[in-house]
PDB file of C-alpha atoms in Angstrom:
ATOM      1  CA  UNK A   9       0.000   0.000   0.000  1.00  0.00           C
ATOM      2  CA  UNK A  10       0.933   3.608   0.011  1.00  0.00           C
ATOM      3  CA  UNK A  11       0.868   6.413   2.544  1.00  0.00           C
ATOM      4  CA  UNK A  12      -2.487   8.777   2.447  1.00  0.00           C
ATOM      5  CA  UNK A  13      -2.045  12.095   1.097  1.00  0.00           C
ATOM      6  CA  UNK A  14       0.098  14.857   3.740  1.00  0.00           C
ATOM      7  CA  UNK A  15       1.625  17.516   3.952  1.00  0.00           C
ATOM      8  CA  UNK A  16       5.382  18.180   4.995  1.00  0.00           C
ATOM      9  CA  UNK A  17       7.038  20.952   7.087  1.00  0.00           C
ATOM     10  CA  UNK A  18      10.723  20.878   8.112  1.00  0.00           C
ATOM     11  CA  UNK A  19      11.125  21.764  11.479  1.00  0.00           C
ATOM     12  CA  UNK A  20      13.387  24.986  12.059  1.00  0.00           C
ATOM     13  CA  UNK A  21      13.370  24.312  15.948  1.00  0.00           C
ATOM     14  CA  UNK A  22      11.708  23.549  18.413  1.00  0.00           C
ATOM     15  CA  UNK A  23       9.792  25.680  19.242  1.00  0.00           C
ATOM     16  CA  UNK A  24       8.210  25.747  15.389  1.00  0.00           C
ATOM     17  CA  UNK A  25       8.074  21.857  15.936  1.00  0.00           C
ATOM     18  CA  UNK A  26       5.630  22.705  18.716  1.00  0.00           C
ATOM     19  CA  UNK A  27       3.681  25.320  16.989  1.00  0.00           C
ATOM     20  CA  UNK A  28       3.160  23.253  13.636  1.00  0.00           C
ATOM     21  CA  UNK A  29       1.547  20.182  16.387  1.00  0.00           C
ATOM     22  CA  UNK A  30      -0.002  23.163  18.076  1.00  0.00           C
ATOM     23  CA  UNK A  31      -1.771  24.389  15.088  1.00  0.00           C
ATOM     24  CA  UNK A  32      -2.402  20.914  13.793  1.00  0.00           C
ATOM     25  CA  UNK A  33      -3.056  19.118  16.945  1.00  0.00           C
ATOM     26  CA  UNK A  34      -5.473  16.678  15.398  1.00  0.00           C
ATOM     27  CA  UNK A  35      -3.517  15.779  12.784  1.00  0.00           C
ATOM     28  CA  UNK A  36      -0.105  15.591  12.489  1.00  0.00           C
ATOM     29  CA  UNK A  37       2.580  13.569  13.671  1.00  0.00           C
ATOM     30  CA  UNK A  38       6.013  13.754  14.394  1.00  0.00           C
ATOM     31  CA  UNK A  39       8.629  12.536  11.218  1.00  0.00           C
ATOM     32  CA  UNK A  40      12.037  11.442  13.129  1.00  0.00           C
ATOM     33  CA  UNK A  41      14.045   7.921  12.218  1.00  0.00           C
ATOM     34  CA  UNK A  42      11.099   7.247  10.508  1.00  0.00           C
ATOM     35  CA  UNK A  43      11.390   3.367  11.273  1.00  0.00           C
ATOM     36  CA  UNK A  44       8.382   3.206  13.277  1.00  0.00           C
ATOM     37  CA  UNK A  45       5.829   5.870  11.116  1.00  0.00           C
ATOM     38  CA  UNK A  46       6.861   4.879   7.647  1.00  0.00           C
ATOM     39  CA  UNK A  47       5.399   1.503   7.815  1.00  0.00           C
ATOM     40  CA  UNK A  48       2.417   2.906   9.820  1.00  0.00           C
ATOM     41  CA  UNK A  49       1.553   5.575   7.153  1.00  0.00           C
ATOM     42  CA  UNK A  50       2.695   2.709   4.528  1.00  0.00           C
ATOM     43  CA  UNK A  51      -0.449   0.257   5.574  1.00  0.00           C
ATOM     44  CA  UNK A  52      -2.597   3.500   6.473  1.00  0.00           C
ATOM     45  CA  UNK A  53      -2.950   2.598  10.303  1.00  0.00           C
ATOM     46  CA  UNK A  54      -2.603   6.061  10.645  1.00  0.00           C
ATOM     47  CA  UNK A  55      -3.224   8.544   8.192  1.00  0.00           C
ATOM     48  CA  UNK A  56      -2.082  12.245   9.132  1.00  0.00           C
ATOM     49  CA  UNK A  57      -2.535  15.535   7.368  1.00  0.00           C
ATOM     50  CA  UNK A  58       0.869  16.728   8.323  1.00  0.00           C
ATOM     51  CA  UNK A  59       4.110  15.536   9.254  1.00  0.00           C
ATOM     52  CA  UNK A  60       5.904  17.465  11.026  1.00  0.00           C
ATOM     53  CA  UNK A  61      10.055  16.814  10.377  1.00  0.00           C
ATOM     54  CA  UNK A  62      12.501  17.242  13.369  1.00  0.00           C
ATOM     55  CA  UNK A  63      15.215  15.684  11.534  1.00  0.00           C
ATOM     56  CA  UNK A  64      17.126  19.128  11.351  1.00  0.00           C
ATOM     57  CA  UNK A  65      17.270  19.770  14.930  1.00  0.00           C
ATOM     58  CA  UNK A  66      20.700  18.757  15.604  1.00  0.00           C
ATOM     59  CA  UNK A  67      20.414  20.590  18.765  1.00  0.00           C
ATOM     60  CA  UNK A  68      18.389  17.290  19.662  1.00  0.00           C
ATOM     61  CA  UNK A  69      21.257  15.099  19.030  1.00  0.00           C
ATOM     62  CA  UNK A  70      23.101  14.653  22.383  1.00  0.00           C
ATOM     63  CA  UNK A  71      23.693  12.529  25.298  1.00  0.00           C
ATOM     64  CA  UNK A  72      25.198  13.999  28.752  1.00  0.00           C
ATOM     65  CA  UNK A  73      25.211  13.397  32.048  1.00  0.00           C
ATOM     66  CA  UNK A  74      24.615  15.359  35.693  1.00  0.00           C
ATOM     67  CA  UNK A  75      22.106  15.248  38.518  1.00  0.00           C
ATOM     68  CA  UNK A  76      22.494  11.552  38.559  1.00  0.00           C
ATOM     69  CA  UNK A  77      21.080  10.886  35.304  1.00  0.00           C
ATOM     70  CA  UNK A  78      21.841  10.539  31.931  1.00  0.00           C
ATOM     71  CA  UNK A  79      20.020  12.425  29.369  1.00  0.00           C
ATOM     72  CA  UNK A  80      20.165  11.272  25.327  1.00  0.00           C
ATOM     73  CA  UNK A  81      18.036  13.970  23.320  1.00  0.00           C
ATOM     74  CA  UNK A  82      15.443  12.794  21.470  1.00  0.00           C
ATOM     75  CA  UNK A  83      17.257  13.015  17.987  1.00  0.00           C
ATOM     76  CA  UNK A  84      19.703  10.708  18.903  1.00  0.00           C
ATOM     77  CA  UNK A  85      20.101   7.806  16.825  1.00  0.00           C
ATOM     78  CA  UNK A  86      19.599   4.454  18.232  1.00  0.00           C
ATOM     79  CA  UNK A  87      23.185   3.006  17.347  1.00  0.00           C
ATOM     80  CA  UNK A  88      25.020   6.469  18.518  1.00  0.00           C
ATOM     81  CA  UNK A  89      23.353   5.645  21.925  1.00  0.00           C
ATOM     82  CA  UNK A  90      24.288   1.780  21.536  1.00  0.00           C
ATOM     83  CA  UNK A  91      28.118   2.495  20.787  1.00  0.00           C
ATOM     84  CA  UNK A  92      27.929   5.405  23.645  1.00  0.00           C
ATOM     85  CA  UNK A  93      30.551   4.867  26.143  1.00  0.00           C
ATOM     86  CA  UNK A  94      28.919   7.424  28.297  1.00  0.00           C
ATOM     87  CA  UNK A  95      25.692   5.363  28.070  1.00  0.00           C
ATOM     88  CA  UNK A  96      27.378   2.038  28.479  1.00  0.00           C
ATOM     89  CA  UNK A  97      29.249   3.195  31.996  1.00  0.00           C
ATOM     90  CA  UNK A  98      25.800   4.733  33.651  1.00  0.00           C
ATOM     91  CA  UNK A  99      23.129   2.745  31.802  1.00  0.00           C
ATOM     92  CA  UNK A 100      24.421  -0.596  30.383  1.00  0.00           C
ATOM     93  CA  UNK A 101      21.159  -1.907  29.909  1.00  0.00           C
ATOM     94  CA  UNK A 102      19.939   0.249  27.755  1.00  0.00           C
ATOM     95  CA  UNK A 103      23.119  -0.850  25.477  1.00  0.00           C
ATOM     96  CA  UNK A 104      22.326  -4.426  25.815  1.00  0.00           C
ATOM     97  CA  UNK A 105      18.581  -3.890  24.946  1.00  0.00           C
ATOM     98  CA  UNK A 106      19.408  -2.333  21.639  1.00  0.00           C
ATOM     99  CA  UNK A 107      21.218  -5.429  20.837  1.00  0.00           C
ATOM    100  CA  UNK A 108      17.977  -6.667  20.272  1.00  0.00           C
ATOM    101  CA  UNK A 109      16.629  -3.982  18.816  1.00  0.00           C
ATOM    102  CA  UNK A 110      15.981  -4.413  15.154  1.00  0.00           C
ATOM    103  CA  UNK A 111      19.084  -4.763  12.781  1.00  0.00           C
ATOM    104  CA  UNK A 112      22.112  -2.143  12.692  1.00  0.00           C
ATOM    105  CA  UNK A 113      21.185  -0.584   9.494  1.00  0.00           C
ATOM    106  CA  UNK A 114      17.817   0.183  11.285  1.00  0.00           C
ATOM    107  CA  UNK A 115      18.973   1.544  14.371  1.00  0.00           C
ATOM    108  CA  UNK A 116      21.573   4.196  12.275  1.00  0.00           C
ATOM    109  CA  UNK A 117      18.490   5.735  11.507  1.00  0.00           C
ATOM    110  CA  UNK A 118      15.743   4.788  14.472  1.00  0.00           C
ATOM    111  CA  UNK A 119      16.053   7.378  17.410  1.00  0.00           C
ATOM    112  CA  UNK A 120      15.984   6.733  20.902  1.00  0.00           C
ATOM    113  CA  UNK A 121      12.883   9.168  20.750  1.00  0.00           C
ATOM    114  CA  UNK A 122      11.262   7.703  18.115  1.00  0.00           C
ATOM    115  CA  UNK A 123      11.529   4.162  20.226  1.00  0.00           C
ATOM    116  CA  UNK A 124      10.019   5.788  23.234  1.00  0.00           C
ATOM    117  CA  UNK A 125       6.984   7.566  21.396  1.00  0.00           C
ATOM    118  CA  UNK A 126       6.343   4.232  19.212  1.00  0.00           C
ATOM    119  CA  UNK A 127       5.140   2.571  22.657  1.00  0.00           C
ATOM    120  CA  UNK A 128       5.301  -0.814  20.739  1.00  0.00           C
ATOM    121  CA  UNK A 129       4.012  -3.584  24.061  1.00  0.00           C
ATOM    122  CA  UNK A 130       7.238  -5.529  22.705  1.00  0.00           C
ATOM    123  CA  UNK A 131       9.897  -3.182  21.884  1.00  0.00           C
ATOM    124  CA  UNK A 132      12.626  -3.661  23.689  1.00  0.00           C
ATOM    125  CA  UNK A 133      14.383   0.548  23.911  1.00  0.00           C
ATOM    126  CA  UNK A 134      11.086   0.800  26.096  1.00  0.00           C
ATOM    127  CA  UNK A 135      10.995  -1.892  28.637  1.00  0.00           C
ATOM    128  CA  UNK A 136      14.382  -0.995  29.180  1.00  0.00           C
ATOM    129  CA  UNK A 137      13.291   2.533  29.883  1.00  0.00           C
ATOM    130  CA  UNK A 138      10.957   1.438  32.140  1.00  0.00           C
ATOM    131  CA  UNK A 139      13.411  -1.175  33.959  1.00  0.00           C
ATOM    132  CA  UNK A 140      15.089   1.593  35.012  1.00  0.00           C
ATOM    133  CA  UNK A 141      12.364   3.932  36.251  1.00  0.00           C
ATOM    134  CA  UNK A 142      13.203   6.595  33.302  1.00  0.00           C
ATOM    135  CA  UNK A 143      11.391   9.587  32.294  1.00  0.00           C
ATOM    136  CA  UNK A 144      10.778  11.619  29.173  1.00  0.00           C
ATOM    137  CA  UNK A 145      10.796  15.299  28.666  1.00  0.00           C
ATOM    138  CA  UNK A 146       7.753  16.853  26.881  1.00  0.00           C
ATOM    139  CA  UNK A 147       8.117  20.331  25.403  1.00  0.00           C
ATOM    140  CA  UNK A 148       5.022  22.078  24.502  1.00  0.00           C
ATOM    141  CA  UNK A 149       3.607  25.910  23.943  1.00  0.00           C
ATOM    142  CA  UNK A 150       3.209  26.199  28.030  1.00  0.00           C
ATOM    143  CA  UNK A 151       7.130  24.877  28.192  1.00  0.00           C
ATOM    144  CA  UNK A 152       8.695  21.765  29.086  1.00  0.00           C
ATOM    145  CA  UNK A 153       7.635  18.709  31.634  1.00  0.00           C
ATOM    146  CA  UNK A 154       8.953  15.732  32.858  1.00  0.00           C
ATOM    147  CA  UNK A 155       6.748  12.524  32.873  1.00  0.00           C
ATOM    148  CA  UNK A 156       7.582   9.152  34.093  1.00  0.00           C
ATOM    149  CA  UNK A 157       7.850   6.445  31.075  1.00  0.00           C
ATOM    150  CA  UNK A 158       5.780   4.387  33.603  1.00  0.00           C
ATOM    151  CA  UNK A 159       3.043   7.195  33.482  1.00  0.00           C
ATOM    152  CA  UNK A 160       3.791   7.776  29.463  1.00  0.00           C
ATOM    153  CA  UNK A 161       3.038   4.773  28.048  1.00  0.00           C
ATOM    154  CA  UNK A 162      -0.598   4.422  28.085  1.00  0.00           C
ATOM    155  CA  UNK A 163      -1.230   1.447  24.928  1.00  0.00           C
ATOM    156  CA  UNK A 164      -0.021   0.244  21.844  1.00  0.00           C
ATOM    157  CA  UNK A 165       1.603   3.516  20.094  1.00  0.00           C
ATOM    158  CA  UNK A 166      -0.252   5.096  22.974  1.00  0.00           C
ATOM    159  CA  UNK A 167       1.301   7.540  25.102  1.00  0.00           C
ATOM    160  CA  UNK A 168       0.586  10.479  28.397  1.00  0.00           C
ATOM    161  CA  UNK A 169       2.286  13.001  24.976  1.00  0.00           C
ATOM    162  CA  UNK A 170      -0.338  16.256  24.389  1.00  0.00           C
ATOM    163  CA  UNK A 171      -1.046  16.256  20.684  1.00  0.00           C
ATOM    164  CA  UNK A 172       0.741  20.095  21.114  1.00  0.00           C
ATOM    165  CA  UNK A 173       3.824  17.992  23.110  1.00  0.00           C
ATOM    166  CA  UNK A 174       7.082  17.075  21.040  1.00  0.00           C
ATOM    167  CA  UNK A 175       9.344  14.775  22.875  1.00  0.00           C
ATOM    168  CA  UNK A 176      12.798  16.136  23.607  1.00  0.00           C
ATOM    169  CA  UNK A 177      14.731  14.004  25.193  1.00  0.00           C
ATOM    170  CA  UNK A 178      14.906  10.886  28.064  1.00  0.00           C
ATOM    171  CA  UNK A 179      16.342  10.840  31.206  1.00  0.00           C
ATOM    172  CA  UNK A 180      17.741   7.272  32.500  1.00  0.00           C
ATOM    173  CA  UNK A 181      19.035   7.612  36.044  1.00  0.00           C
ATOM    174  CA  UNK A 182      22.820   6.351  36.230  1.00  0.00           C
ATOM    175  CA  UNK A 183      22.845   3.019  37.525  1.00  0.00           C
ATOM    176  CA  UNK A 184      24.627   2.892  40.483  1.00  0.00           C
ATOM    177  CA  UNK A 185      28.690   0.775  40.685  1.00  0.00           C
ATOM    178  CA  UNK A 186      28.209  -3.517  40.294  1.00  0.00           C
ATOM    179  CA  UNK A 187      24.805  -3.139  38.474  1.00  0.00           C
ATOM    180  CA  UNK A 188      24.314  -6.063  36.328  1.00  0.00           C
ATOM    181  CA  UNK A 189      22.233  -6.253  33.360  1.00  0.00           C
ATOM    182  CA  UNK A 190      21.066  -9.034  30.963  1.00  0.00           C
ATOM    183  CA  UNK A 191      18.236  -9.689  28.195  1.00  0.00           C
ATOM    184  CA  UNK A 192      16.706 -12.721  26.964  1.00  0.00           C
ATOM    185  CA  UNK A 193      13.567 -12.869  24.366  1.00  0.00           C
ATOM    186  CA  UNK A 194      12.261 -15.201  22.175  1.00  0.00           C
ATOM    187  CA  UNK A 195      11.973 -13.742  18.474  1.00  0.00           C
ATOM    188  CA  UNK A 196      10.338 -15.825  15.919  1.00  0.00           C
ATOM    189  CA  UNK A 197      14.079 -14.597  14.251  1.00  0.00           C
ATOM    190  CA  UNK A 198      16.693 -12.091  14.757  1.00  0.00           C
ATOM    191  CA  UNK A 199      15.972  -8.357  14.729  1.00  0.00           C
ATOM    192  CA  UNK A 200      11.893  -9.160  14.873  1.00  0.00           C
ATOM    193  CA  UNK A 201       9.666  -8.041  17.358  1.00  0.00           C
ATOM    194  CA  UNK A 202      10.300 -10.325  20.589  1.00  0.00           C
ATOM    195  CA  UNK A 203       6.904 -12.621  21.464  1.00  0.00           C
ATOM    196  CA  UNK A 204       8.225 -11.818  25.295  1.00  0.00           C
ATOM    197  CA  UNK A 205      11.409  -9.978  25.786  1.00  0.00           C
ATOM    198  CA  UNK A 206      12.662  -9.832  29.744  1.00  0.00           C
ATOM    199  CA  UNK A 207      15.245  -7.336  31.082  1.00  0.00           C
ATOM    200  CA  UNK A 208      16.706  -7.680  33.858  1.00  0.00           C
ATOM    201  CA  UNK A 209      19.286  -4.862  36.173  1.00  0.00           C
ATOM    202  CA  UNK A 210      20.592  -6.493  39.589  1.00  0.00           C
ATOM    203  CA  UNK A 211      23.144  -5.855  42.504  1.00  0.00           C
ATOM    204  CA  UNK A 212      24.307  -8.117  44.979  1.00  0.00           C
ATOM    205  CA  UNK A 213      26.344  -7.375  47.786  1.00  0.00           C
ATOM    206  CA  UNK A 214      29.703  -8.986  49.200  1.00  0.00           C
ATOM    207  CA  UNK A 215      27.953 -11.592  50.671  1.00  0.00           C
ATOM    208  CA  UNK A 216      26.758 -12.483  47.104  1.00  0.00           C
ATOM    209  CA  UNK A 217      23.009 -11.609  48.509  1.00  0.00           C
ATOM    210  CA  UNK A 218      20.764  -9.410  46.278  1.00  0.00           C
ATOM    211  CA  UNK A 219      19.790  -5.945  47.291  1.00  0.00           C
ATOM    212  CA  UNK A 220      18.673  -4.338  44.451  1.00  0.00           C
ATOM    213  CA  UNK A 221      16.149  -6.079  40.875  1.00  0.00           C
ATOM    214  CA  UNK A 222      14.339  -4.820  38.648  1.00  0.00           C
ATOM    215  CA  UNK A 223      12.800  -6.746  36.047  1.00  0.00           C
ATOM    216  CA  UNK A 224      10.833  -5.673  33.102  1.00  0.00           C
ATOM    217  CA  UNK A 225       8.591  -7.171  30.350  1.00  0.00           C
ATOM    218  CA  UNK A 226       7.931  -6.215  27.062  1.00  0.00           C
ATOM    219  CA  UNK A 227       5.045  -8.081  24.655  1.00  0.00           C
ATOM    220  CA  UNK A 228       2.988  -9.793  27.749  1.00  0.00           C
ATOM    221  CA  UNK A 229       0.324  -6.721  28.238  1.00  0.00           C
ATOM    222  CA  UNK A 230      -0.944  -3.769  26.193  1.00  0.00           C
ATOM    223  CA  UNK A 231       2.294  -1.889  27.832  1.00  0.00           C
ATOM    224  CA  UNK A 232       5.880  -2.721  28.924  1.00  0.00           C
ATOM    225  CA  UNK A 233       5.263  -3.470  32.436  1.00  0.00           C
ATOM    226  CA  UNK A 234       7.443  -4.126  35.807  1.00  0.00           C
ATOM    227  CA  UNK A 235       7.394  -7.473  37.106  1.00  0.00           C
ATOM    228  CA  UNK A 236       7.255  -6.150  40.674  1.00  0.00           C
ATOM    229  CA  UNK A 237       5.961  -9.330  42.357  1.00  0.00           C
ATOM    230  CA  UNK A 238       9.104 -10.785  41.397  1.00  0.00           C
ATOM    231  CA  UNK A 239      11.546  -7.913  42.426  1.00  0.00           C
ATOM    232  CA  UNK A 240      10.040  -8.290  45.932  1.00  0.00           C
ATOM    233  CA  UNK A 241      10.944 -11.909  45.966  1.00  0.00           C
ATOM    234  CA  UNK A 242      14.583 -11.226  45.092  1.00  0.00           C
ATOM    235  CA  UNK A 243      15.750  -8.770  47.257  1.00  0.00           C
ATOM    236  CA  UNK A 244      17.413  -9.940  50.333  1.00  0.00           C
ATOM    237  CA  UNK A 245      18.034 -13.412  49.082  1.00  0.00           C
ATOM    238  CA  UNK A 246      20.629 -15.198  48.266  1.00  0.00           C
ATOM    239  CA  UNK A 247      20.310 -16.331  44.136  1.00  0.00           C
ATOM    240  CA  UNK A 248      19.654 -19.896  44.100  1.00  0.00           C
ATOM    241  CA  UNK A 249      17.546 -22.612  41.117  1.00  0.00           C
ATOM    242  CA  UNK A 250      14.691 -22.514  43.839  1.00  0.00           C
ATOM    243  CA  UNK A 251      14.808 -18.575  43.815  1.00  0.00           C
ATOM    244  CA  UNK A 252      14.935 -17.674  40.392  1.00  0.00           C
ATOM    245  CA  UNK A 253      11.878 -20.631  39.511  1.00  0.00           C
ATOM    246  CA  UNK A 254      10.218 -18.498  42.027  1.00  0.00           C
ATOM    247  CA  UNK A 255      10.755 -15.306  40.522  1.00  0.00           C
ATOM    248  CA  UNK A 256       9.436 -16.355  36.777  1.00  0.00           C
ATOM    249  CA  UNK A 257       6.186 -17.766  38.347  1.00  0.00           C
ATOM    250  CA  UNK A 258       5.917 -14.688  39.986  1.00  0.00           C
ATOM    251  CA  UNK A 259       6.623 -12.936  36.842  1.00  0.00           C
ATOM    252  CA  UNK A 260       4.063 -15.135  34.502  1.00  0.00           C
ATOM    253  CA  UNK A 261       1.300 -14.242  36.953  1.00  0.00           C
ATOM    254  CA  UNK A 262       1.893 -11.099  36.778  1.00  0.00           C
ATOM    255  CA  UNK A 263       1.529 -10.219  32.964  1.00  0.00           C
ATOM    256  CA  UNK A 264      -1.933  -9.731  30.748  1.00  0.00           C
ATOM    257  CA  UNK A 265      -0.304 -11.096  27.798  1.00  0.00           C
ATOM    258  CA  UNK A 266      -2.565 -11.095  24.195  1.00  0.00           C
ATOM    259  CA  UNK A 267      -3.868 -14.235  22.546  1.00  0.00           C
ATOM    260  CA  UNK A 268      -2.785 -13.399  18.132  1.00  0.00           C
ATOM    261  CA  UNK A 269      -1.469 -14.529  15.612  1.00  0.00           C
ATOM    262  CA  UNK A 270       1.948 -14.863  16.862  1.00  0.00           C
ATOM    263  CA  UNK A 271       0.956 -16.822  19.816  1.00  0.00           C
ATOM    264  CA  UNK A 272      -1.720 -17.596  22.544  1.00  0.00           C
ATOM    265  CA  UNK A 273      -1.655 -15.775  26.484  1.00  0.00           C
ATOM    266  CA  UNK A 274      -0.879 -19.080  28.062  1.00  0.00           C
ATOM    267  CA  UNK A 275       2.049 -19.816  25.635  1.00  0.00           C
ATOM    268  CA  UNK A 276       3.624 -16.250  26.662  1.00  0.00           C
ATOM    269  CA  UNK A 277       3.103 -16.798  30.012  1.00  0.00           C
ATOM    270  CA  UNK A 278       5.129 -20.230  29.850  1.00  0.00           C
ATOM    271  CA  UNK A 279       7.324 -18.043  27.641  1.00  0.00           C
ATOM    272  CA  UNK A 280       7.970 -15.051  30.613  1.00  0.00           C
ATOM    273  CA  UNK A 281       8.049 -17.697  32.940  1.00  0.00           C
ATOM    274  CA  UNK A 282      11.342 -19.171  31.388  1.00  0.00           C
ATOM    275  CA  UNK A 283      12.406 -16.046  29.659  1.00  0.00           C
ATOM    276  CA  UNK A 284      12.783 -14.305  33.287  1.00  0.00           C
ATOM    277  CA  UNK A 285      14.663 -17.070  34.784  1.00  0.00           C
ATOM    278  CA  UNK A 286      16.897 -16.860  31.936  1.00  0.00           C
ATOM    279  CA  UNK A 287      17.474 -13.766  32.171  1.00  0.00           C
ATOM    280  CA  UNK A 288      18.151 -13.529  35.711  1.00  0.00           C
ATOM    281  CA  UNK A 289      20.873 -16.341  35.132  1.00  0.00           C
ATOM    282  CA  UNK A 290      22.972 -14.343  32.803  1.00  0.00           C
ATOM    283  CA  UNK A 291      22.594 -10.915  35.004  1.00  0.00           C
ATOM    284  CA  UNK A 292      24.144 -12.830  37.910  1.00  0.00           C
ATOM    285  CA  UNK A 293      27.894 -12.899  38.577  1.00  0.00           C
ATOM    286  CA  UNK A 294      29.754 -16.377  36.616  1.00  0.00           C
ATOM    287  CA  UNK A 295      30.197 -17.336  40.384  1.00  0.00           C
ATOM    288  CA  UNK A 296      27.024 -17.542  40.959  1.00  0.00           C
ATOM    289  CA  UNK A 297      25.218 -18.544  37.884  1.00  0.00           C
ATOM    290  CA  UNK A 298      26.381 -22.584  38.232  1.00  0.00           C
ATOM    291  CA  UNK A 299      24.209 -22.665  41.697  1.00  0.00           C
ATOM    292  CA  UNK A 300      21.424 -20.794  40.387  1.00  0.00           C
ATOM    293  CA  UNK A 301      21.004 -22.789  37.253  1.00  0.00           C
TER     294      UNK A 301
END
């Protein structure tokens, strides 16, 4: 198929960004990467009047650190923020997520902005925003606010973003010294959308005990989601087979996965269930991975 009939503006900055979505607030959408609208407007599952191109706003190109975070504009393209050594030291697991993420000639053009305001259930650049409890910045005509991902992402390519609103950058707080990270999905193949993806960020202490998890899901529920049931049942405990079989129950009963065409709810619970013990494996020290597995 081809795209409906639209217009096209080239953004001169932001602030004309916001007053093209201002003045077209019911109908027009925001032209970035591209890797996420193109095939939307392609099959006509949405159909705006204008798009509204941000593509020249090098000025939202960046990634920098301070107040304990680190803060990637939204411009910035997904493989700048994967090769990132500044990204890798105080967020690794944003890093390893993009691994996943689609193929590398996709994510030189995606943006980390882009990924966020997608809000695919099953994309992995989200969950891992929402593993680590980040937040987006929203710019519109009354100035800019900060919103929790956890609060943004409302639904599939659903999000808490004012039509007038143009995303402008994320904020990932820096993960504090010994964090550990890992991923594990099942993709019907490489670079696809995962049928469950699980992420996983953990730090144990010198007695090998954990005291910090956080565990997120991506393509079990309408949203990325926390599996907080299961965080609670790490902490404080020392990792063991019984443990982590504990924590993906906990985890499948958590999640409101779809029945499709890809697969049925009780296949992608099994499929979380598995997935987040997995996962949890790999994010543990080699030390400790032979008695937890």
């Amino acid at each position: 198929m081809k795209p409906a009939p639209f217009d096209h503006v080239r953004a001169t900055s932001v602030e004309h960004a916001v007053a093209m979505l201002a003045e077209n607030a019911d109908s027009a959408r925001v032209l970035a990467g591209g890797q996420s609208l193109v095939p939307l407007l392609a099959t006509r599952r949405v159909k705006p009047a204008l798009l509204v191109d941000i593509n020249g706003l090098a000025d939202l190109a960046y990634v920098r650190t301070g107040d304990g975070h680190v803060e990637i504009g939204a411009l910035t393209r997904n493989r700048v923020v994967e090769t990132s050594p500044v990204v890798a030291d105080a967020a690794p697991l944003i890093v390893e997520a993009l691994h996943h993420s689609g193929h590398v000639t996709i994510r030189n053009r995606s943006t980390i902005g882009g990924s966020a305001s997608y809000a695919h259930p099953a994309g992995e650049n989200p969950a891992a925003l929402l593993t680590l409890g980040a937040s987006v910045v929203l710019t519109g005509p009354a100035g800019r606010r900060i919103l929790p991902v956890a609060e943004f992402f409302r639904g599939p390519h659903r999000t808490g973003a004012a039509p007038d609103e143009l995303l402008t950058a994320v904020r990932v707080p820096v993960s504090p010294p010994g964090t550990r990270v890992a991923v594990a999905e099942l993709a019907r193949r490489h670079g696809d959308f995962a049928l469950v993806a699980v992420l996983a960020a953990l730090r144990l202490d010198n007695a090998g005990r954990i005291v910090a998890a956080s565990i997120g899901i991506g393509g079990a529920g309408p949203t990325p989601m926390r599996a907080a049931g299961a965080e609670r049942l790490l902490v404080g405990e020392a990792p063991s087979a019984e443990l982590l079989r504990a924590a993906g129950a906990a985890a499948a009963a958590e999640v409101d996965p779809p029945t499709d065409v890809h697969a049925p709810a009780a296949y992608r619970r099994r499929v979380t269930d598995v997935m987040t013990q997995r996962c949890l494996i790999r994010a543990l020290p080699p030390a400790e991975r032979i008695s937890a597995a």
